[in-house]
mmCIF file of N, CA and C in Angstrom:
data_model
loop_
_atom_site.group_PDB
_atom_site.id
_atom_site.type_symbol
_atom_site.label_atom_id
_atom_site.label_comp_id
_atom_site.label_asym_id
_atom_site.label_seq_id
_atom_site.Cartn_x
_atom_site.Cartn_y
_atom_site.Cartn_z
ATOM 1 N N LYS A 199 48.342 -81.599 17.038
ATOM 2 C CA LYS A 199 48.931 -80.038 17.411
ATOM 3 C C LYS A 199 47.600 -79.288 16.399
ATOM 4 N N SER A 200 48.090 -79.492 15.450
ATOM 5 C CA SER A 200 47.481 -78.652 14.133
ATOM 6 C C SER A 200 45.916 -78.403 14.482
ATOM 7 N N LEU A 201 45.433 -80.483 14.612
ATOM 8 C CA LEU A 201 43.570 -80.464 15.063
ATOM 9 C C LEU A 201 43.235 -79.404 15.939
ATOM 10 N N GLU A 202 44.073 -79.562 16.882
ATOM 11 C CA GLU A 202 43.710 -78.736 18.270
ATOM 12 C C GLU A 202 43.437 -77.731 18.111
ATOM 13 N N ILE A 203 44.391 -76.876 17.317
ATOM 14 C CA ILE A 203 44.862 -75.540 16.914
ATOM 15 C C ILE A 203 42.919 -74.709 16.069
ATOM 16 N N TYR A 204 42.696 -75.553 14.861
ATOM 17 C CA TYR A 204 42.023 -76.223 14.424
ATOM 18 C C TYR A 204 40.164 -76.369 14.663
ATOM 19 N N LYS A 205 40.467 -76.823 15.875
ATOM 20 C CA LYS A 205 39.064 -76.522 16.369
ATOM 21 C C LYS A 205 38.736 -75.427 17.009
ATOM 22 N N SER A 206 40.454 -75.223 17.844
ATOM 23 C CA SER A 206 39.932 -74.201 18.833
ATOM 24 C C SER A 206 39.888 -73.137 17.837
ATOM 25 N N LYS A 207 40.085 -72.176 16.594
ATOM 26 C CA LYS A 207 39.861 -71.331 16.012
ATOM 27 C C LYS A 207 38.600 -71.845 15.383
ATOM 28 N N LEU A 208 38.217 -73.277 15.128
ATOM 29 C CA LEU A 208 36.766 -73.191 14.606
ATOM 30 C C LEU A 208 35.396 -72.661 15.780
ATOM 31 N N ARG A 209 35.542 -73.095 16.994
ATOM 32 C CA ARG A 209 35.216 -73.366 17.896
ATOM 33 C C ARG A 209 35.016 -71.188 17.936
ATOM 34 N N ASN A 210 36.736 -70.490 18.185
ATOM 35 C CA ASN A 210 35.824 -69.628 18.715
ATOM 36 C C ASN A 210 35.391 -68.788 17.589
ATOM 37 N N TYR A 211 35.188 -69.599 16.097
ATOM 38 C CA TYR A 211 34.485 -68.473 15.604
ATOM 39 C C TYR A 211 33.451 -68.775 15.135
ATOM 40 N N TYR A 212 32.415 -70.066 15.360
ATOM 41 C CA TYR A 212 31.188 -69.876 16.040
ATOM 42 C C TYR A 212 31.410 -69.301 17.225
ATOM 43 N N THR A 213 31.450 -69.602 17.752
ATOM 44 C CA THR A 213 31.546 -68.250 19.132
ATOM 45 C C THR A 213 31.179 -67.082 18.793
ATOM 46 N N PHE A 214 32.236 -66.277 18.072
ATOM 47 C CA PHE A 214 31.887 -65.474 17.613
ATOM 48 C C PHE A 214 30.795 -64.662 16.404
ATOM 49 N N MET A 215 30.420 -65.386 15.544
ATOM 50 C CA MET A 215 29.702 -65.425 14.720
ATOM 51 C C MET A 215 28.687 -65.417 15.765
ATOM 52 N N PHE A 216 28.557 -66.138 16.490
ATOM 53 C CA PHE A 216 26.743 -66.605 17.112
ATOM 54 C C PHE A 216 26.257 -65.203 17.741
ATOM 55 N N TYR A 217 27.636 -64.474 19.070
ATOM 56 C CA TYR A 217 27.734 -63.296 19.706
ATOM 57 C C TYR A 217 27.161 -62.024 18.620
ATOM 58 N N ILE A 218 28.029 -62.305 18.019
ATOM 59 C CA ILE A 218 27.806 -60.933 16.696
ATOM 60 C C ILE A 218 26.202 -60.938 15.941
ATOM 61 N N GLY A 219 25.797 -62.282 15.841
ATOM 62 C CA GLY A 219 23.970 -62.113 15.997
ATOM 63 C C GLY A 219 23.448 -61.894 17.022
ATOM 64 N N ILE A 220 23.809 -62.284 17.917
ATOM 65 C CA ILE A 220 23.390 -62.305 19.330
ATOM 66 C C ILE A 220 23.318 -60.332 19.504
ATOM 67 N N ILE A 221 24.047 -59.692 19.708
ATOM 68 C CA ILE A 221 24.273 -58.163 19.447
ATOM 69 C C ILE A 221 23.166 -57.502 18.450
ATOM 70 N N LEU A 222 23.217 -58.198 17.373
ATOM 71 C CA LEU A 222 21.914 -57.140 16.792
ATOM 72 C C LEU A 222 20.871 -57.807 16.646
ATOM 73 N N ALA A 223 20.950 -58.885 17.029
ATOM 74 C CA ALA A 223 19.224 -59.539 17.049
ATOM 75 C C ALA A 223 18.752 -58.630 17.725
ATOM 76 N N ILE A 224 18.800 -59.002 19.084
ATOM 77 C CA ILE A 224 18.113 -58.487 20.284
ATOM 78 C C ILE A 224 17.488 -56.689 20.313
ATOM 79 N N PRO A 225 17.927 -56.122 19.769
ATOM 80 C CA PRO A 225 17.144 -54.897 20.033
ATOM 81 C C PRO A 225 17.067 -54.494 18.967
ATOM 82 N N VAL A 226 16.918 -55.381 17.471
ATOM 83 C CA VAL A 226 15.539 -55.146 16.716
ATOM 84 C C VAL A 226 14.819 -55.929 17.520
ATOM 85 N N PHE A 227 14.764 -56.895 17.475
ATOM 86 C CA PHE A 227 14.120 -57.690 18.287
ATOM 87 C C PHE A 227 12.953 -57.024 19.341
ATOM 88 N N PHE A 228 13.400 -56.377 19.764
ATOM 89 C CA PHE A 228 12.581 -55.323 20.685
ATOM 90 C C PHE A 228 12.247 -54.071 20.818
ATOM 91 N N LEU A 229 13.253 -53.745 19.983
ATOM 92 C CA LEU A 229 13.333 -52.039 19.168
ATOM 93 C C LEU A 229 12.672 -52.005 17.408
ATOM 94 N N GLY A 230 13.068 -52.930 16.839
ATOM 95 C CA GLY A 230 11.963 -53.140 15.450
ATOM 96 C C GLY A 230 10.545 -52.471 15.192
ATOM 97 N N ASP A 231 9.342 -53.005 15.926
ATOM 98 C CA ASP A 231 7.864 -52.503 15.691
ATOM 99 C C ASP A 231 8.176 -51.023 15.844
ATOM 100 N N LYS A 232 8.942 -50.476 16.917
ATOM 101 C CA LYS A 232 8.711 -48.733 17.422
ATOM 102 C C LYS A 232 9.914 -48.346 16.093
ATOM 103 N N LEU A 233 11.040 -49.164 15.475
ATOM 104 C CA LEU A 233 12.045 -47.995 14.933
ATOM 105 C C LEU A 233 11.142 -48.021 13.406
ATOM 106 N N ILE A 234 11.024 -49.135 13.034
ATOM 107 C CA ILE A 234 9.921 -49.043 11.809
ATOM 108 C C ILE A 234 9.453 -47.700 11.600
ATOM 109 N N PRO A 235 7.907 -47.145 12.515
ATOM 110 C CA PRO A 235 6.976 -46.479 11.932
ATOM 111 C C PRO A 235 7.965 -44.825 12.064
ATOM 112 N N ILE A 236 9.093 -44.846 12.833
ATOM 113 C CA ILE A 236 9.978 -43.872 13.241
ATOM 114 C C ILE A 236 10.446 -43.486 11.858
ATOM 115 N N VAL A 237 10.885 -44.473 11.130
ATOM 116 C CA VAL A 237 11.732 -44.261 9.799
ATOM 117 C C VAL A 237 11.110 -44.086 8.233
ATOM 118 N N PHE A 238 9.885 -45.043 8.605
ATOM 119 C CA PHE A 238 9.126 -44.825 7.167
ATOM 120 C C PHE A 238 7.999 -44.940 7.722
ATOM 121 N N GLY A 239 6.967 -44.219 8.751
ATOM 122 C CA GLY A 239 5.668 -43.533 8.702
ATOM 123 C C GLY A 239 4.883 -44.544 9.049
ATOM 124 N N GLN A 240 3.656 -44.149 10.335
ATOM 125 C CA GLN A 240 2.733 -44.854 10.501
ATOM 126 C C GLN A 240 2.118 -46.014 9.365
ATOM 127 N N ASN A 241 2.661 -45.594 8.328
ATOM 128 C CA ASN A 241 1.685 -46.669 7.256
ATOM 129 C C ASN A 241 1.873 -47.699 7.039
ATOM 130 N N TYR A 242 3.392 -48.124 8.219
ATOM 131 C CA TYR A 242 4.157 -49.120 7.829
ATOM 132 C C TYR A 242 4.384 -50.262 8.710
ATOM 133 N N LEU A 243 3.381 -49.329 9.584
ATOM 134 C CA LEU A 243 3.303 -50.366 11.683
ATOM 135 C C LEU A 243 3.314 -51.893 11.430
ATOM 136 N N LEU A 244 2.778 -52.569 10.547
ATOM 137 C CA LEU A 244 2.733 -53.747 10.668
ATOM 138 C C LEU A 244 3.668 -53.910 10.528
ATOM 139 N N ALA A 245 4.747 -53.838 9.336
ATOM 140 C CA ALA A 245 6.088 -54.006 9.415
ATOM 141 C C ALA A 245 7.336 -53.931 10.646
ATOM 142 N N GLY A 246 6.853 -53.361 10.996
ATOM 143 C CA GLY A 246 8.138 -53.382 12.141
ATOM 144 C C GLY A 246 8.215 -54.536 13.084
ATOM 145 N N SER A 247 6.576 -54.866 12.743
ATOM 146 C CA SER A 247 6.491 -56.420 13.874
ATOM 147 C C SER A 247 7.110 -57.816 12.632
ATOM 148 N N LEU A 248 6.590 -57.387 11.649
ATOM 149 C CA LEU A 248 7.212 -58.482 10.841
ATOM 150 C C LEU A 248 9.169 -58.217 10.833
ATOM 151 N N PHE A 249 9.698 -57.209 10.961
ATOM 152 C CA PHE A 249 10.995 -57.194 10.850
ATOM 153 C C PHE A 249 11.535 -57.979 12.589
ATOM 154 N N SER A 250 11.439 -57.502 13.116
ATOM 155 C CA SER A 250 11.584 -57.597 14.798
ATOM 156 C C SER A 250 11.802 -59.604 14.707
ATOM 157 N N LEU A 251 10.524 -60.217 14.268
ATOM 158 C CA LEU A 251 10.734 -61.673 14.056
ATOM 159 C C LEU A 251 11.075 -62.141 13.528
ATOM 160 N N SER A 252 11.136 -61.127 11.695
ATOM 161 C CA SER A 252 12.970 -61.853 10.630
ATOM 162 C C SER A 252 13.821 -61.546 11.536
ATOM 163 N N VAL A 253 13.858 -61.000 12.660
ATOM 164 C CA VAL A 253 15.952 -60.641 12.187
ATOM 165 C C VAL A 253 16.354 -61.691 13.115
ATOM 166 N N PHE A 254 15.359 -63.085 12.740
ATOM 167 C CA PHE A 254 16.215 -64.486 13.757
ATOM 168 C C PHE A 254 16.815 -65.447 12.845
ATOM 169 N N ARG A 255 16.007 -64.593 11.516
ATOM 170 C CA ARG A 255 17.123 -64.835 10.449
ATOM 171 C C ARG A 255 18.552 -64.371 10.001
ATOM 172 N N LEU A 256 18.848 -63.154 10.440
ATOM 173 C CA LEU A 256 19.913 -62.743 10.965
ATOM 174 C C LEU A 256 20.922 -63.945 11.621
ATOM 175 N N LEU A 257 20.355 -64.304 12.659
ATOM 176 C CA LEU A 257 21.120 -64.907 14.060
ATOM 177 C C LEU A 257 21.656 -66.502 12.847
ATOM 178 N N SER A 258 20.428 -66.727 11.782
ATOM 179 C CA SER A 258 20.889 -67.854 11.175
ATOM 180 C C SER A 258 22.143 -67.665 10.240
ATOM 181 N N ALA A 259 21.967 -66.717 9.484
ATOM 182 C CA ALA A 259 22.699 -66.421 8.609
ATOM 183 C C ALA A 259 24.253 -66.242 8.934
ATOM 184 N N ASN A 260 24.521 -65.519 10.532
ATOM 185 C CA ASN A 260 25.590 -65.682 10.632
ATOM 186 C C ASN A 260 26.401 -67.153 10.962
ATOM 187 N N LEU A 261 25.685 -67.927 11.637
ATOM 188 C CA LEU A 261 25.843 -69.131 12.134
ATOM 189 C C LEU A 261 26.202 -70.097 10.633
ATOM 190 N N SER A 262 24.766 -69.821 9.965
ATOM 191 C CA SER A 262 25.348 -70.507 8.670
ATOM 192 C C SER A 262 26.437 -70.125 7.744
ATOM 193 N N LEU A 263 26.757 -68.497 7.754
ATOM 194 C CA LEU A 263 28.673 -68.751 7.404
ATOM 195 C C LEU A 263 29.592 -68.831 8.240
ATOM 196 N N ALA A 264 29.350 -69.434 9.462
ATOM 197 C CA ALA A 264 30.617 -70.227 9.890
ATOM 198 C C ALA A 264 30.133 -71.930 9.645
ATOM 199 N N LYS A 265 29.315 -72.466 9.316
ATOM 200 C CA LYS A 265 29.052 -73.750 8.825
ATOM 201 C C LYS A 265 29.433 -74.265 7.693
ATOM 202 N N GLY A 266 29.224 -72.753 7.082
ATOM 203 C CA GLY A 266 29.585 -73.249 5.575
ATOM 204 C C GLY A 266 31.384 -72.894 5.586
ATOM 205 N N THR A 267 31.908 -72.347 6.034
ATOM 206 C CA THR A 267 33.526 -72.300 6.143
ATOM 207 C C THR A 267 33.849 -73.801 6.667
ATOM 208 N N TYR A 268 33.447 -74.167 7.457
ATOM 209 C CA TYR A 268 33.653 -75.431 7.674
ATOM 210 C C TYR A 268 33.245 -76.668 7.015
ATOM 211 N N TYR A 269 32.255 -76.532 5.647
ATOM 212 C CA TYR A 269 32.175 -76.715 4.489
ATOM 213 C C TYR A 269 33.176 -77.100 4.032
ATOM 214 N N LEU A 270 33.320 -75.745 3.717
ATOM 215 C CA LEU A 270 34.518 -75.090 2.675
ATOM 216 C C LEU A 270 36.291 -76.046 3.083
ATOM 217 N N THR A 271 36.037 -75.736 4.620
ATOM 218 C CA THR A 271 37.207 -76.636 4.945
ATOM 219 C C THR A 271 37.450 -78.675 4.564
ATOM 220 N N GLU A 272 36.290 -78.690 4.581
ATOM 221 C CA GLU A 272 36.274 -80.472 4.722
ATOM 222 C C GLU A 272 35.772 -81.049 3.853
ATOM 223 N N GLY A 273 35.283 -80.401 2.690
ATOM 224 C CA GLY A 273 35.348 -80.526 1.351
ATOM 225 C C GLY A 273 33.648 -81.175 0.919
ATOM 226 N N LEU A 274 33.155 -80.751 2.278
ATOM 227 C CA LEU A 274 31.523 -80.696 2.250
ATOM 228 C C LEU A 274 30.482 -80.565 0.984
ATOM 229 N N PHE A 275 30.939 -79.806 -0.277
ATOM 230 C CA PHE A 275 30.027 -79.652 -0.841
ATOM 231 C C PHE A 275 29.066 -80.070 -1.318
ATOM 232 N N LYS A 276 28.916 -81.595 -1.894
ATOM 233 C CA LYS A 276 27.514 -82.250 -1.788
ATOM 234 C C LYS A 276 27.061 -82.061 -0.990
ATOM 235 N N HIS A 277 27.216 -82.609 0.775
ATOM 236 C CA HIS A 277 26.055 -81.848 1.334
ATOM 237 C C HIS A 277 26.095 -80.917 1.691
ATOM 238 N N ALA A 278 26.819 -79.838 1.532
ATOM 239 C CA ALA A 278 26.079 -78.192 1.585
ATOM 240 C C ALA A 278 24.908 -78.035 0.248
ATOM 241 N N LEU A 279 24.692 -78.905 -0.837
ATOM 242 C CA LEU A 279 23.989 -78.386 -1.460
ATOM 243 C C LEU A 279 22.494 -78.932 -0.542
ATOM 244 N N TYR A 280 22.655 -80.073 -0.614
ATOM 245 C CA TYR A 280 21.741 -81.264 0.169
ATOM 246 C C TYR A 280 20.930 -80.736 1.143
ATOM 247 N N CYS A 281 21.626 -79.713 2.310
ATOM 248 C CA CYS A 281 21.385 -78.929 2.778
ATOM 249 C C CYS A 281 20.474 -77.685 2.730
ATOM 250 N N TYR A 282 21.117 -77.013 1.853
ATOM 251 C CA TYR A 282 20.153 -75.938 0.888
ATOM 252 C C TYR A 282 18.942 -76.045 0.151
ATOM 253 N N VAL A 283 19.361 -77.266 -0.618
ATOM 254 C CA VAL A 283 18.066 -77.751 -1.458
ATOM 255 C C VAL A 283 16.823 -78.534 -0.128
ATOM 256 N N PHE A 284 17.023 -79.334 0.738
ATOM 257 C CA PHE A 284 16.373 -79.812 1.689
ATOM 258 C C PHE A 284 15.399 -78.796 2.145
ATOM 259 N N GLY A 285 16.313 -77.448 2.892
ATOM 260 C CA GLY A 285 15.539 -76.042 3.600
ATOM 261 C C GLY A 285 14.581 -75.479 2.271
ATOM 262 N N GLY A 286 15.658 -74.837 1.929
ATOM 263 C CA GLY A 286 14.621 -74.419 0.435
ATOM 264 C C GLY A 286 13.357 -75.203 0.603
ATOM 265 N N ALA A 287 13.261 -76.613 0.575
ATOM 266 C CA ALA A 287 11.849 -77.183 0.112
ATOM 267 C C ALA A 287 10.912 -77.021 0.960
ATOM 268 N N ALA A 288 11.658 -77.165 2.019
ATOM 269 C CA ALA A 288 10.782 -77.646 3.571
ATOM 270 C C ALA A 288 10.212 -75.816 3.741
ATOM 271 N N CYS A 289 10.760 -74.848 4.023
ATOM 272 C CA CYS A 289 10.414 -73.215 3.877
ATOM 273 C C CYS A 289 9.647 -73.597 2.570
ATOM 274 N N ILE A 290 9.097 -73.714 0.964
ATOM 275 C CA ILE A 290 8.324 -74.058 0.736
ATOM 276 C C ILE A 290 7.272 -74.506 1.111
ATOM 277 N N LEU A 291 7.168 -75.070 1.137
ATOM 278 C CA LEU A 291 5.822 -76.525 1.792
ATOM 279 C C LEU A 291 5.170 -76.104 2.520
ATOM 280 N N ILE A 292 6.255 -75.286 4.000
ATOM 281 C CA ILE A 292 6.152 -74.681 5.169
ATOM 282 C C ILE A 292 5.100 -73.627 4.219
ATOM 283 N N ASN A 293 5.965 -73.155 3.621
ATOM 284 C CA ASN A 293 4.515 -71.477 3.029
ATOM 285 C C ASN A 293 3.694 -71.945 2.947
ATOM 286 N N PHE A 294 3.735 -72.989 2.266
ATOM 287 C CA PHE A 294 1.750 -73.305 1.402
ATOM 288 C C PHE A 294 1.090 -73.424 2.804
ATOM 289 N N VAL A 295 0.943 -73.708 3.478
ATOM 290 C CA VAL A 295 0.562 -74.090 4.817
ATOM 291 C C VAL A 295 -0.111 -72.962 5.377
ATOM 292 N N PHE A 296 1.495 -72.488 5.856
ATOM 293 C CA PHE A 296 1.706 -71.399 7.388
ATOM 294 C C PHE A 296 0.426 -69.871 6.333
ATOM 295 N N ILE A 297 1.357 -69.642 4.871
ATOM 296 C CA ILE A 297 0.901 -68.176 4.642
ATOM 297 C C ILE A 297 -0.584 -67.902 4.687
ATOM 298 N N PRO A 298 -1.095 -68.923 4.141
ATOM 299 C CA PRO A 298 -2.752 -69.041 3.808
ATOM 300 C C PRO A 298 -3.555 -68.863 5.288
ATOM 301 N N LYS A 299 -3.109 -69.474 6.020
ATOM 302 C CA LYS A 299 -3.047 -69.245 7.838
ATOM 303 C C LYS A 299 -2.680 -67.988 8.745
ATOM 304 N N PHE A 300 -1.564 -67.463 8.290
ATOM 305 C CA PHE A 300 -1.231 -66.783 8.861
ATOM 306 C C PHE A 300 -0.242 -65.357 8.853
ATOM 307 N N GLY A 301 -0.488 -65.381 7.064
ATOM 308 C CA GLY A 301 -0.158 -64.530 6.815
ATOM 309 C C GLY A 301 1.088 -64.100 6.254
ATOM 310 N N SER A 302 1.369 -62.816 6.309
ATOM 311 C CA SER A 302 2.872 -62.419 6.399
ATOM 312 C C SER A 302 3.905 -63.145 7.707
ATOM 313 N N ILE A 303 3.211 -63.540 8.850
ATOM 314 C CA ILE A 303 4.015 -64.540 10.229
ATOM 315 C C ILE A 303 3.995 -65.172 9.853
ATOM 316 N N GLY A 304 3.354 -66.012 8.582
ATOM 317 C CA GLY A 304 3.050 -67.343 8.302
ATOM 318 C C GLY A 304 4.678 -67.753 7.889
ATOM 319 N N ALA A 305 4.930 -66.606 6.492
ATOM 320 C CA ALA A 305 6.275 -66.558 5.703
ATOM 321 C C ALA A 305 7.092 -66.700 6.409
ATOM 322 N N ILE A 306 7.194 -65.574 7.355
ATOM 323 C CA ILE A 306 8.769 -65.382 8.741
ATOM 324 C C ILE A 306 8.648 -67.354 8.908
ATOM 325 N N LEU A 307 7.913 -67.688 9.336
ATOM 326 C CA LEU A 307 7.647 -68.888 10.535
ATOM 327 C C LEU A 307 8.040 -70.165 9.539
ATOM 328 N N GLY A 308 7.945 -70.387 8.300
ATOM 329 C CA GLY A 308 8.389 -70.855 6.738
ATOM 330 C C GLY A 308 9.821 -70.426 6.925
ATOM 331 N N ASN A 309 9.932 -69.580 6.586
ATOM 332 C CA ASN A 309 11.990 -69.473 6.722
ATOM 333 C C ASN A 309 12.770 -69.724 7.561
ATOM 334 N N ILE A 310 11.781 -69.181 8.794
ATOM 335 C CA ILE A 310 12.598 -69.869 10.387
ATOM 336 C C ILE A 310 12.544 -71.731 10.186
ATOM 337 N N ALA A 311 11.639 -72.457 9.947
ATOM 338 C CA ALA A 311 11.176 -73.851 9.754
ATOM 339 C C ALA A 311 12.423 -73.734 8.594
ATOM 340 N N GLY A 312 12.713 -73.172 7.435
ATOM 341 C CA GLY A 312 13.990 -73.688 6.515
ATOM 342 C C GLY A 312 15.180 -74.239 7.375
ATOM 343 N N PHE A 313 15.053 -72.805 8.094
ATOM 344 C CA PHE A 313 16.456 -72.706 8.495
ATOM 345 C C PHE A 313 16.859 -73.778 9.500
ATOM 346 N N ILE A 314 15.832 -74.600 10.235
ATOM 347 C CA ILE A 314 15.793 -75.460 11.026
ATOM 348 C C ILE A 314 15.969 -76.922 10.173
ATOM 349 N N VAL A 315 15.540 -77.051 9.078
ATOM 350 C CA VAL A 315 15.951 -78.086 8.313
ATOM 351 C C VAL A 315 17.896 -77.885 8.029
ATOM 352 N N THR A 316 17.901 -76.883 7.389
ATOM 353 C CA THR A 316 18.896 -76.510 6.721
ATOM 354 C C THR A 316 20.422 -76.720 8.051
ATOM 355 N N PHE A 317 20.207 -75.959 9.255
ATOM 356 C CA PHE A 317 20.592 -75.605 9.872
ATOM 357 C C PHE A 317 21.068 -77.015 10.911
ATOM 358 N N ILE A 318 19.573 -77.983 10.858
ATOM 359 C CA ILE A 318 20.051 -78.398 12.236
ATOM 360 C C ILE A 318 19.553 -79.937 12.224
ATOM 361 N N ILE A 319 18.073 -80.170 11.019
ATOM 362 C CA ILE A 319 18.158 -81.826 11.088
ATOM 363 C C ILE A 319 18.771 -82.377 9.883
ATOM 364 N N VAL A 320 19.324 -82.051 9.102
ATOM 365 C CA VAL A 320 20.200 -81.999 7.938
ATOM 366 C C VAL A 320 21.668 -82.740 8.300
ATOM 367 N N ASP A 321 21.858 -81.352 8.867
ATOM 368 C CA ASP A 321 23.398 -82.327 10.027
ATOM 369 C C ASP A 321 23.164 -83.141 11.216
ATOM 370 N N LEU A 322 22.292 -83.275 11.806
ATOM 371 C CA LEU A 322 22.067 -84.278 12.480
ATOM 372 C C LEU A 322 21.510 -85.695 11.747
ATOM 373 N N PHE A 323 21.073 -85.972 10.719
ATOM 374 C CA PHE A 323 21.134 -87.648 9.780
ATOM 375 C C PHE A 323 22.198 -87.443 9.557
ATOM 376 N N ASN A 324 23.121 -86.656 9.199
ATOM 377 C CA ASN A 324 24.641 -87.420 8.015
ATOM 378 C C ASN A 324 25.764 -87.251 9.193
ATOM 379 N N SER A 325 26.663 -88.517 9.192
ATOM 380 C CA SER A 325 27.420 -88.283 10.479
ATOM 381 C C SER A 325 28.357 -87.908 10.145
ATOM 382 N N LYS A 326 28.972 -87.365 8.850
ATOM 383 C CA LYS A 326 29.969 -86.888 8.452
ATOM 384 C C LYS A 326 30.346 -84.987 9.190
ATOM 385 N N THR A 327 28.874 -84.830 9.428
ATOM 386 C CA THR A 327 28.200 -83.348 9.942
ATOM 387 C C THR A 327 28.239 -83.805 11.530
ATOM 388 N N ARG A 328 27.659 -84.677 11.738
ATOM 389 C CA ARG A 328 26.822 -84.434 13.203
ATOM 390 C C ARG A 328 27.253 -84.552 14.085
ATOM 391 N N THR A 329 29.092 -84.675 14.463
ATOM 392 C CA THR A 329 29.866 -84.257 15.182
ATOM 393 C C THR A 329 30.096 -82.916 15.399
ATOM 394 N N ASN A 330 30.321 -82.032 14.253
ATOM 395 C CA ASN A 330 30.546 -80.678 14.058
ATOM 396 C C ASN A 330 29.526 -80.505 14.671
ATOM 397 N N PHE A 331 28.120 -80.304 14.274
ATOM 398 C CA PHE A 331 26.995 -80.023 14.860
ATOM 399 C C PHE A 331 27.211 -79.588 16.651
ATOM 400 N N ILE A 332 27.414 -81.283 16.431
ATOM 401 C CA ILE A 332 27.751 -81.264 18.507
ATOM 402 C C ILE A 332 28.640 -80.322 19.170
ATOM 403 N N PHE A 333 29.854 -80.044 18.240
ATOM 404 C CA PHE A 333 30.842 -79.212 17.957
ATOM 405 C C PHE A 333 30.396 -77.901 18.435
ATOM 406 N N MET A 334 29.276 -77.684 17.675
ATOM 407 C CA MET A 334 29.468 -76.298 16.877
ATOM 408 C C MET A 334 28.249 -75.749 18.945
ATOM 409 N N LEU A 335 27.704 -76.354 18.912
ATOM 410 C CA LEU A 335 26.515 -76.250 19.673
ATOM 411 C C LEU A 335 27.133 -75.907 21.022
ATOM 412 N N LYS A 336 28.192 -77.234 21.659
ATOM 413 C CA LYS A 336 29.593 -76.877 22.177
ATOM 414 C C LYS A 336 30.323 -75.164 22.033
ATOM 415 N N SER A 337 30.613 -75.097 21.609
ATOM 416 C CA SER A 337 31.014 -74.173 21.326
ATOM 417 C C SER A 337 30.136 -72.570 21.428
ATOM 418 N N LEU A 338 28.920 -72.849 21.765
ATOM 419 C CA LEU A 338 28.093 -71.885 21.256
ATOM 420 C C LEU A 338 27.230 -71.905 23.154
ATOM 421 N N ALA A 339 28.073 -72.642 23.955
ATOM 422 C CA ALA A 339 27.334 -72.985 25.860
ATOM 423 C C ALA A 339 26.755 -73.266 25.980
ATOM 424 N N PHE A 340 25.933 -74.169 25.150
ATOM 425 C CA PHE A 340 24.755 -74.196 24.868
ATOM 426 C C PHE A 340 25.024 -75.888 25.311
ATOM 427 N N ILE A 341 26.273 -76.654 25.295
ATOM 428 C CA ILE A 341 26.110 -77.652 25.918
ATOM 429 C C ILE A 341 27.779 -77.762 26.519
ATOM 430 N N ASN A 342 27.741 -77.769 28.015
ATOM 431 C CA ASN A 342 29.000 -78.825 28.537
ATOM 432 C C ASN A 342 29.949 -77.700 27.879
ATOM 433 N N LYS A 343 30.347 -76.544 28.331
ATOM 434 C CA LYS A 343 30.845 -75.605 27.432
ATOM 435 C C LYS A 343 32.906 -76.015 27.319
ATOM 436 N N GLY A 344 32.780 -77.372 28.917
ATOM 437 C CA GLY A 344 34.687 -77.491 29.180
ATOM 438 C C GLY A 344 34.579 -78.260 27.864
ATOM 439 N N SER A 345 33.733 -79.606 27.815
ATOM 440 C CA SER A 345 34.361 -80.798 26.957
ATOM 441 C C SER A 345 34.744 -80.153 25.790
ATOM 442 N N GLU A 346 35.853 -81.021 25.031
ATOM 443 C CA GLU A 346 35.986 -80.709 23.890
ATOM 444 C C GLU A 346 34.952 -82.209 22.961
ATOM 445 N N ASN A 347 34.820 -81.677 21.891
ATOM 446 C CA ASN A 347 34.424 -82.522 20.727
ATOM 447 C C ASN A 347 34.179 -84.312 21.080
#
């Protein structure tokens, strides 16, 4: 019974954090390039596009916060460390390639790639977190919402 309650609360937390991220990200993505020049002036026009692209980190931050709660509850501190080390290393390495080719947008793409490593790839290769990763996707309605873990 308590495992069912735990899963239900965790599922609700994942879903809540995802939708809060989406609610904040969509307006910023579509309006960021228009908002920045209004607030800061035309000299910062390029920053609007960068701001719009960087909003995807907001979504990743929300989901990472929820996933961090799972790591804490399950005592997966070492795994969390591996996630952040590998994600940070991927971000730095990809930035070495992308920044010279794409400039500021390359930095944002490198940042998103670091998130993918931290949030997806490391969890898929660890048997202790793979089940939770799939559970989280189900909680976000990406995969067969009706089935449980």
